[in-house]
Tab-separated table of C-alpha atoms in Angstrom:
chain	number	residue	atom	x	y	z
B	1	UNK	CA	32.538	46.006	-29.859
B	2	UNK	CA	29.676	42.991	-29.682
B	3	UNK	CA	28.549	41.313	-32.736
B	4	UNK	CA	25.507	39.233	-33.521
B	5	UNK	CA	24.417	37.588	-36.357
B	6	UNK	CA	21.138	35.292	-36.100
B	7	UNK	CA	21.372	32.530	-39.165
B	8	UNK	CA	24.074	30.370	-39.950
B	9	UNK	CA	23.306	29.458	-43.695
B	10	UNK	CA	25.672	30.582	-46.116
B	11	UNK	CA	25.149	34.696	-45.680
B	12	UNK	CA	25.291	34.700	-42.337
B	13	UNK	CA	28.300	32.354	-42.334
B	14	UNK	CA	29.558	34.574	-45.443
B	15	UNK	CA	29.018	37.300	-42.864
B	16	UNK	CA	30.630	35.463	-39.848
B	17	UNK	CA	34.262	35.095	-41.638
B	18	UNK	CA	34.198	38.565	-43.860
B	19	UNK	CA	34.003	40.089	-40.007
B	20	UNK	CA	36.613	37.917	-38.046
B	21	UNK	CA	38.734	39.558	-40.235
B	22	UNK	CA	37.708	42.992	-39.278
B	23	UNK	CA	39.789	43.872	-35.569
B	24	UNK	CA	37.994	44.910	-32.549
B	25	UNK	CA	35.128	43.137	-33.184
B	26	UNK	CA	33.686	40.158	-30.237
B	27	UNK	CA	31.340	38.317	-33.470
B	28	UNK	CA	28.555	35.949	-32.308
B	29	UNK	CA	26.308	33.589	-34.660
B	30	UNK	CA	23.424	31.746	-33.154
B	31	UNK	CA	20.949	29.525	-34.975
B	32	UNK	CA	18.582	27.344	-34.072
B	33	UNK	CA	19.581	24.601	-36.168
B	34	UNK	CA	22.658	22.875	-37.083
B	35	UNK	CA	24.510	25.228	-39.861
B	36	UNK	CA	23.838	24.957	-43.834
B	37	UNK	CA	20.220	23.217	-42.929
B	38	UNK	CA	17.382	25.588	-44.637
B	39	UNK	CA	16.942	26.818	-48.292
B	40	UNK	CA	21.495	26.839	-47.996
B	41	UNK	CA	21.521	23.003	-47.917
B	42	UNK	CA	18.903	22.592	-51.139
B	43	UNK	CA	20.310	25.052	-52.802
B	44	UNK	CA	22.545	23.998	-56.060
B	45	UNK	CA	25.062	26.043	-55.779
B	46	UNK	CA	25.140	28.230	-59.796
B	47	UNK	CA	26.007	31.420	-59.806
B	48	UNK	CA	25.078	32.889	-62.665
B	49	UNK	CA	26.699	35.950	-63.014
B	50	UNK	CA	28.157	37.186	-66.144
B	51	UNK	CA	25.018	35.217	-67.943
B	52	UNK	CA	22.465	37.038	-66.057
B	53	UNK	CA	20.405	39.739	-67.566
B	54	UNK	CA	21.580	42.557	-64.562
B	55	UNK	CA	23.741	44.309	-66.551
B	56	UNK	CA	23.752	47.645	-64.176
B	57	UNK	CA	23.522	49.142	-60.799
B	58	UNK	CA	23.588	47.210	-57.342
B	59	UNK	CA	22.227	43.603	-58.486
B	60	UNK	CA	24.594	43.765	-61.517
B	61	UNK	CA	27.935	45.211	-58.698
B	62	UNK	CA	27.019	42.593	-56.069
B	63	UNK	CA	26.846	39.474	-58.581
B	64	UNK	CA	30.155	41.334	-59.937
B	65	UNK	CA	31.751	41.678	-56.387
B	66	UNK	CA	30.814	38.232	-55.679
B	67	UNK	CA	32.031	35.750	-58.707
B	68	UNK	CA	35.312	37.989	-58.433
B	69	UNK	CA	35.527	37.104	-54.177
B	70	UNK	CA	35.045	33.224	-55.101
B	71	UNK	CA	38.181	32.854	-57.052
B	72	UNK	CA	40.290	33.507	-53.811
B	73	UNK	CA	37.935	32.729	-51.474
B	74	UNK	CA	37.880	29.108	-51.929
B	75	UNK	CA	41.671	28.564	-51.783
B	76	UNK	CA	41.745	31.082	-48.720
B	77	UNK	CA	38.655	28.892	-47.111
B	78	UNK	CA	40.705	25.570	-48.148
B	79	UNK	CA	43.595	26.404	-46.285
B	80	UNK	CA	42.538	27.449	-43.154
B	81	UNK	CA	40.121	24.646	-42.995
B	82	UNK	CA	42.323	21.769	-45.031
B	83	UNK	CA	38.480	20.815	-46.076
B	84	UNK	CA	37.789	20.555	-49.864
B	85	UNK	CA	34.659	22.691	-51.657
B	86	UNK	CA	33.759	21.316	-54.777
B	87	UNK	CA	33.678	23.730	-57.451
B	88	UNK	CA	33.329	23.686	-60.746
B	89	UNK	CA	35.412	26.406	-62.715
B	90	UNK	CA	34.637	24.590	-66.700
B	91	UNK	CA	31.545	27.372	-66.877
B	92	UNK	CA	27.550	27.446	-67.164
B	93	UNK	CA	26.324	27.013	-71.293
B	94	UNK	CA	23.099	28.265	-70.964
B	95	UNK	CA	20.693	26.487	-73.875
B	96	UNK	CA	18.276	28.459	-76.299
B	97	UNK	CA	15.062	27.046	-78.074
B	98	UNK	CA	13.075	28.769	-80.700
B	99	UNK	CA	10.476	29.256	-78.731
B	100	UNK	CA	8.295	31.965	-79.351
B	101	UNK	CA	9.455	34.481	-76.816
B	102	UNK	CA	12.617	33.686	-76.999
B	103	UNK	CA	12.682	34.729	-80.939
B	104	UNK	CA	14.380	38.256	-80.638
B	105	UNK	CA	16.851	36.694	-78.121
B	106	UNK	CA	19.656	35.935	-79.820
B	107	UNK	CA	20.519	39.479	-80.669
B	108	UNK	CA	18.957	40.921	-76.623
B	109	UNK	CA	21.985	37.642	-76.313
B	110	UNK	CA	24.833	39.486	-78.880
B	111	UNK	CA	23.539	42.614	-77.187
B	112	UNK	CA	24.627	41.216	-73.340
B	113	UNK	CA	28.107	39.895	-74.525
B	114	UNK	CA	28.404	43.496	-75.889
B	115	UNK	CA	28.494	44.501	-72.551
B	116	UNK	CA	30.355	42.372	-70.690
B	117	UNK	CA	33.217	43.001	-72.472
B	118	UNK	CA	32.643	46.636	-71.993
B	119	UNK	CA	32.580	44.648	-68.198
B	120	UNK	CA	36.105	42.807	-68.946
B	121	UNK	CA	33.560	39.604	-68.778
B	122	UNK	CA	33.651	36.834	-71.466
B	123	UNK	CA	30.878	35.675	-73.824
B	124	UNK	CA	29.907	32.920	-76.355
B	125	UNK	CA	27.688	32.652	-78.232
B	126	UNK	CA	27.837	28.837	-80.180
B	127	UNK	CA	25.982	27.322	-82.825
B	128	UNK	CA	24.773	23.498	-82.767
B	129	UNK	CA	27.145	22.397	-84.450
B	130	UNK	CA	29.926	23.203	-82.185
B	131	UNK	CA	27.002	22.367	-79.462
B	132	UNK	CA	27.629	19.129	-80.074
B	133	UNK	CA	30.751	19.182	-80.982
B	134	UNK	CA	31.951	21.134	-77.128
B	135	UNK	CA	28.966	18.858	-75.615
B	136	UNK	CA	27.761	15.595	-77.434
B	137	UNK	CA	25.496	14.719	-74.443
B	138	UNK	CA	22.677	17.359	-75.725
B	139	UNK	CA	20.386	16.627	-77.252
B	140	UNK	CA	20.173	19.727	-80.570
B	141	UNK	CA	17.414	18.167	-82.045
B	142	UNK	CA	14.360	17.413	-79.662
B	143	UNK	CA	15.704	18.939	-76.863
B	144	UNK	CA	12.512	20.256	-75.922
B	145	UNK	CA	9.445	18.624	-75.159
B	146	UNK	CA	6.930	20.551	-77.390
B	147	UNK	CA	9.588	19.748	-80.369
B	148	UNK	CA	11.242	22.693	-80.369
B	149	UNK	CA	14.543	22.836	-81.399
B	150	UNK	CA	17.770	23.742	-79.637
B	151	UNK	CA	19.227	26.388	-81.848
B	152	UNK	CA	22.399	26.994	-79.588
B	153	UNK	CA	23.634	28.394	-76.341
B	154	UNK	CA	25.185	31.121	-74.688
B	155	UNK	CA	28.062	29.657	-72.895
B	156	UNK	CA	30.186	31.820	-69.252
B	157	UNK	CA	33.621	30.388	-68.634
B	158	UNK	CA	34.296	32.870	-65.662
B	159	UNK	CA	30.671	31.920	-64.391
B	160	UNK	CA	31.261	29.039	-61.241
B	161	UNK	CA	29.064	26.117	-59.764
B	162	UNK	CA	29.465	24.785	-55.928
B	163	UNK	CA	28.947	22.717	-53.145
B	164	UNK	CA	26.409	25.365	-50.828
B	165	UNK	CA	26.855	23.088	-47.334
B	166	UNK	CA	30.652	22.783	-48.320
B	167	UNK	CA	31.051	26.422	-47.980
B	168	UNK	CA	29.249	27.015	-45.287
B	169	UNK	CA	30.686	24.272	-42.983
B	170	UNK	CA	33.986	25.586	-44.509
B	171	UNK	CA	33.115	29.559	-43.877
B	172	UNK	CA	31.872	28.578	-39.926
B	173	UNK	CA	35.518	26.369	-39.769
B	174	UNK	CA	37.297	29.001	-40.767
B	175	UNK	CA	35.648	32.154	-38.612
B	176	UNK	CA	36.277	29.588	-35.483
B	177	UNK	CA	39.492	29.516	-37.069
B	178	UNK	CA	39.532	33.533	-35.485
B	179	UNK	CA	37.523	33.460	-32.786
B	180	UNK	CA	33.817	33.676	-33.830
B	181	UNK	CA	31.442	31.838	-31.111
B	182	UNK	CA	28.304	29.704	-33.029
B	183	UNK	CA	25.453	28.808	-31.026
B	184	UNK	CA	23.758	26.013	-32.504
B	185	UNK	CA	20.677	25.424	-31.181
B	186	UNK	CA	19.713	27.976	-30.044
B	187	UNK	CA	16.382	29.839	-31.086
B	188	UNK	CA	15.715	33.553	-30.866
B	189	UNK	CA	12.133	34.126	-27.954
B	190	UNK	CA	12.644	38.000	-27.162
B	191	UNK	CA	14.489	41.464	-28.520
B	192	UNK	CA	14.433	44.124	-25.683
B	193	UNK	CA	14.880	47.527	-27.381
B	194	UNK	CA	15.053	50.844	-26.083
B	195	UNK	CA	12.987	53.573	-24.696
B	196	UNK	CA	10.127	53.701	-27.375
B	197	UNK	CA	10.103	56.956	-28.096
B	198	UNK	CA	13.776	58.287	-28.450
B	199	UNK	CA	14.162	57.955	-33.024
B	200	UNK	CA	15.817	55.958	-33.563
B	201	UNK	CA	15.095	53.250	-31.594
B	202	UNK	CA	18.472	50.821	-30.224
B	203	UNK	CA	18.074	47.291	-29.511
B	204	UNK	CA	19.954	46.006	-26.128
B	205	UNK	CA	19.754	42.482	-26.261
B	206	UNK	CA	17.664	39.553	-27.522
B	207	UNK	CA	16.176	36.886	-25.001
B	208	UNK	CA	17.288	32.776	-26.065
B	209	UNK	CA	16.529	29.888	-25.023
B	210	UNK	CA	20.137	29.969	-23.765
B	211	UNK	CA	20.303	33.258	-21.866
B	212	UNK	CA	20.521	36.363	-22.522
B	213	UNK	CA	23.010	37.783	-25.229
B	214	UNK	CA	24.021	41.991	-25.484
B	215	UNK	CA	25.452	43.754	-28.344
B	216	UNK	CA	25.597	46.199	-29.980
B	217	UNK	CA	24.949	45.278	-33.326
B	218	UNK	CA	21.937	42.628	-34.544
B	219	UNK	CA	22.467	41.089	-38.002
B	220	UNK	CA	19.401	39.236	-39.184
B	221	UNK	CA	20.370	36.393	-41.492
B	222	UNK	CA	18.049	34.087	-41.030
B	223	UNK	CA	15.777	33.447	-44.904
B	224	UNK	CA	12.456	32.923	-43.861
B	225	UNK	CA	12.954	33.464	-39.825
B	226	UNK	CA	13.496	36.833	-40.228
B	227	UNK	CA	10.035	37.446	-40.802
B	228	UNK	CA	8.897	36.685	-36.801
B	229	UNK	CA	12.160	37.745	-35.507
B	230	UNK	CA	10.984	41.231	-36.892
B	231	UNK	CA	8.214	41.417	-36.274
B	232	UNK	CA	9.528	40.309	-32.437
B	233	UNK	CA	11.018	44.614	-32.916
B	234	UNK	CA	6.922	45.893	-33.946
B	235	UNK	CA	9.237	45.764	-37.874
B	236	UNK	CA	8.141	43.306	-39.807
B	237	UNK	CA	9.589	42.466	-42.774
B	238	UNK	CA	7.051	40.121	-44.442
B	239	UNK	CA	8.840	37.389	-46.265
B	240	UNK	CA	7.479	34.577	-47.959
B	241	UNK	CA	8.351	30.975	-48.335
B	242	UNK	CA	8.429	29.320	-52.285
B	243	UNK	CA	9.413	25.582	-52.548
B	244	UNK	CA	12.099	23.503	-55.045
B	245	UNK	CA	12.634	20.335	-55.475
B	246	UNK	CA	15.603	18.693	-56.875
B	247	UNK	CA	16.737	15.475	-57.971
B	248	UNK	CA	20.399	14.146	-58.108
B	249	UNK	CA	20.650	11.306	-61.017
B	250	UNK	CA	22.800	8.678	-60.938
B	251	UNK	CA	24.716	8.392	-64.798
B	252	UNK	CA	27.870	6.453	-63.756
B	253	UNK	CA	29.968	7.873	-65.504
B	254	UNK	CA	30.398	11.927	-66.715
B	255	UNK	CA	27.858	12.409	-69.387
B	256	UNK	CA	29.598	13.674	-73.152
B	257	UNK	CA	33.735	15.138	-72.867
B	258	UNK	CA	34.488	13.777	-69.701
B	259	UNK	CA	37.058	16.809	-69.509
B	260	UNK	CA	34.646	19.366	-69.927
B	261	UNK	CA	31.675	19.170	-67.668
B	262	UNK	CA	30.061	23.092	-67.252
B	263	UNK	CA	27.019	23.114	-65.659
B	264	UNK	CA	24.315	23.128	-68.502
B	265	UNK	CA	21.122	24.929	-68.333
B	266	UNK	CA	18.301	25.930	-69.865
B	267	UNK	CA	14.403	26.376	-69.568
B	268	UNK	CA	15.139	26.683	-65.595
B	269	UNK	CA	16.265	23.785	-65.083
B	270	UNK	CA	19.560	23.140	-63.986
B	271	UNK	CA	22.366	19.628	-64.541
B	272	UNK	CA	25.063	20.149	-62.350
B	273	UNK	CA	27.511	17.715	-62.908
B	274	UNK	CA	29.402	16.494	-58.710
B	275	UNK	CA	31.888	14.335	-60.309
B	276	UNK	CA	31.703	10.295	-59.695
B	277	UNK	CA	29.057	10.105	-62.928
B	278	UNK	CA	26.551	12.454	-60.705
B	279	UNK	CA	24.003	15.167	-61.411
B	280	UNK	CA	21.923	17.519	-59.726
B	281	UNK	CA	18.770	18.474	-61.291
B	282	UNK	CA	16.749	21.385	-59.989
B	283	UNK	CA	14.875	23.127	-59.605
B	284	UNK	CA	10.989	24.226	-58.987
B	285	UNK	CA	9.870	27.054	-58.465
B	286	UNK	CA	6.397	26.314	-56.587
B	287	UNK	CA	4.728	29.173	-54.554
B	288	UNK	CA	2.397	28.441	-51.717
B	289	UNK	CA	-1.745	27.625	-52.034
B	290	UNK	CA	-3.406	29.292	-48.932
B	291	UNK	CA	-1.783	29.800	-46.399
B	292	UNK	CA	2.060	28.961	-45.848
B	293	UNK	CA	2.134	25.501	-46.427
B	294	UNK	CA	3.653	24.077	-49.945
B	295	UNK	CA	3.254	20.111	-50.030
B	296	UNK	CA	6.298	19.237	-52.949
B	297	UNK	CA	4.043	19.006	-55.846
B	298	UNK	CA	5.840	15.200	-57.504
B	299	UNK	CA	4.205	16.038	-61.278
B	300	UNK	CA	6.258	19.032	-61.102
B	301	UNK	CA	9.342	17.018	-59.717
B	302	UNK	CA	8.781	14.590	-63.003
B	303	UNK	CA	8.754	16.636	-65.432
B	304	UNK	CA	11.810	19.043	-64.024
B	305	UNK	CA	13.305	15.063	-64.548
B	306	UNK	CA	11.736	15.246	-68.341
B	307	UNK	CA	13.670	18.615	-69.300
B	308	UNK	CA	16.918	16.946	-67.681
B	309	UNK	CA	15.985	14.115	-70.189
B	310	UNK	CA	14.941	15.954	-73.531
B	311	UNK	CA	18.373	17.991	-73.466
B	312	UNK	CA	20.545	14.897	-72.339
B	313	UNK	CA	18.967	11.663	-73.334
B	314	UNK	CA	20.999	9.691	-71.722
B	315	UNK	CA	19.457	10.832	-67.962
B	316	UNK	CA	16.598	8.840	-68.945
B	317	UNK	CA	18.640	5.637	-67.856
B	318	UNK	CA	20.013	7.077	-64.676
B	319	UNK	CA	19.278	6.057	-61.383
B	320	UNK	CA	17.526	8.048	-59.392
B	321	UNK	CA	19.814	8.748	-55.390
B	322	UNK	CA	17.732	10.790	-53.675
B	323	UNK	CA	15.011	14.141	-54.742
B	324	UNK	CA	14.921	16.610	-51.842
B	325	UNK	CA	13.203	19.771	-51.744
B	326	UNK	CA	14.095	23.490	-49.564
B	327	UNK	CA	12.181	26.689	-48.921
B	328	UNK	CA	13.058	29.809	-50.582
B	329	UNK	CA	13.476	33.170	-48.719
B	330	UNK	CA	11.369	35.320	-51.093
B	331	UNK	CA	10.325	38.892	-49.720
B	332	UNK	CA	7.038	39.782	-50.423
B	333	UNK	CA	6.119	43.338	-52.285
B	334	UNK	CA	10.079	44.027	-53.213
B	335	UNK	CA	12.680	43.129	-55.174
B	336	UNK	CA	15.002	40.374	-52.988
B	337	UNK	CA	17.697	40.602	-51.706
B	338	UNK	CA	16.842	43.043	-48.562
B	339	UNK	CA	20.085	44.671	-47.642
B	340	UNK	CA	20.349	47.598	-45.220
B	341	UNK	CA	19.638	49.149	-41.621
B	342	UNK	CA	16.065	47.665	-39.909
B	343	UNK	CA	13.472	50.662	-40.611
B	344	UNK	CA	13.481	51.940	-37.114
B	345	UNK	CA	16.274	51.464	-35.739
B	346	UNK	CA	20.098	51.830	-35.607
B	347	UNK	CA	22.032	49.062	-35.018
B	348	UNK	CA	19.784	46.288	-36.777
B	349	UNK	CA	21.044	45.533	-39.570
B	350	UNK	CA	18.973	43.224	-42.157
B	351	UNK	CA	21.000	40.204	-44.841
B	352	UNK	CA	18.051	37.866	-46.065
B	353	UNK	CA	15.529	37.503	-48.917
B	354	UNK	CA	18.209	36.588	-50.856
B	355	UNK	CA	14.814	34.723	-52.911
B	356	UNK	CA	16.861	32.382	-55.484
B	357	UNK	CA	20.411	34.021	-54.668
B	358	UNK	CA	21.657	33.217	-51.801
B	359	UNK	CA	24.921	31.510	-52.447
B	360	UNK	CA	26.340	33.496	-55.534
B	361	UNK	CA	25.380	37.225	-53.606
B	362	UNK	CA	26.326	35.651	-50.334
B	363	UNK	CA	30.293	37.413	-50.080
B	364	UNK	CA	28.751	40.880	-51.494
B	365	UNK	CA	26.273	40.790	-48.722
B	366	UNK	CA	29.208	40.427	-46.647
B	367	UNK	CA	30.554	43.235	-47.945
B	368	UNK	CA	27.950	45.369	-46.904
B	369	UNK	CA	27.024	44.399	-44.217
B	370	UNK	CA	31.065	44.946	-42.863
B	371	UNK	CA	30.905	48.586	-44.689
B	372	UNK	CA	28.446	48.928	-42.636
B	373	UNK	CA	29.693	48.555	-39.715
B	374	UNK	CA	32.650	49.689	-39.633
B	375	UNK	CA	31.286	53.061	-41.427
B	376	UNK	CA	29.062	53.583	-38.984
B	377	UNK	CA	29.712	51.923	-35.914
B	378	UNK	CA	33.816	51.676	-35.783
B	379	UNK	CA	34.262	55.519	-34.920
B	380	UNK	CA	30.967	56.581	-33.473
B	381	UNK	CA	31.064	54.793	-29.788
B	382	UNK	CA	28.304	52.606	-29.794
C-alpha cells in the first residue's frame, strides 16, 4: 500500500519513521525544501508535558504518550543512525512570580502536583531557598523587570528538551534506512480526485514539479503549507502564521551549577542550555497585522533578552551569537493540532497546525496517523 506524506518537518519525519516500521507500506515523503527548514528549524524543543496545565482528555494523553516515547525514541534513533541528538534529561524549571494574576497560582500548582502524582508523574514545588541553592544563577530578588519577586519554582524532572533539527535529520535517516523514499525540492501543483458525486471523495494522485505521484493514502503534514494544499482539494484548512524570535547567547561557561542545567522558563520566556556555555533564549509570540506578513519586531526581541537577563543577570554580559525567527502554524478558529481525515475525503489525513507544540506532539501524532492507516487501510482493500 502506497502512502505519501507531504511535509518533512519534525511531524512529517516522525510519521515517516513510525510508518516505516509497519510491514506492507511503501512510503514516500515530499517537501519543497530540505528537512526541518520551516517551524521545526526555528523551534527550541522544550517539551512541556507534566508541567503543562493540560490534565485530561486528548491534550494530556498526547503529551504523555510523546514524553514517554521520547525516552525510547532518542536512544533508538542514535543507535540506528550513529547521530548524536542533544537531549537534555535534567528537566524543566518553571519560575513563579508574585504577579496578582498568579496569587492563586501556588494552590493551582499544588493541585497539579497531586493530579500528576495520581497519573504516575513527579512534580516538585520549590521555595526561594531551594531555588537559590539548586540554581544560583536565578535572581530571586529582582527576577522580573517590574520588580515583582520570584516566589519559587515548579520543577518537572521528567520533562525534556531536545534539538529539533538534529531529531528531524535522525528521523529522516532512520526512515531511509527502513526503506522510505524522500523527495526534497518537490512542490505540489495540483490534486486529482475521484468524480465529485462520489462521497466521500478519493484523492487519486498529486501533480508535483517532479511529475504525478499516486497513492492509497495522503498525509498532509505541511504546517503552513497545508492551507494551499487543502485548498487544491476544495476543503481549505485555515492555518495562519504566528512569528517567534529567539537568540543564541554565549556566556562561555555554564550558569549556576555545571552539573544541573535544566531548561528554565518563566513569564513565557525559555532559557535553554545547549552546551559549551551557550544558551538559547526564546521565544516571542507575534501575530500578523493586516495580511499575513509578520516582520520580526526588534523591540520584542530586546524585551525577550531583558526578561532573560532579569531572571539570570549573568546573561547581561553574554555575547549574542545569532538571532533567528520562524513561523508557527496556528489553526484559525479551532484548537491545535489538526489530526484526522480531511472532511469529504476517505484517504487524505491531516497532521498539521501544531502551533507551539509540534516537537512535543510529533511522536503521539505519528502514532495517531499509524492507527488510522492500519485500522482503515490495511484490511479494506483500498
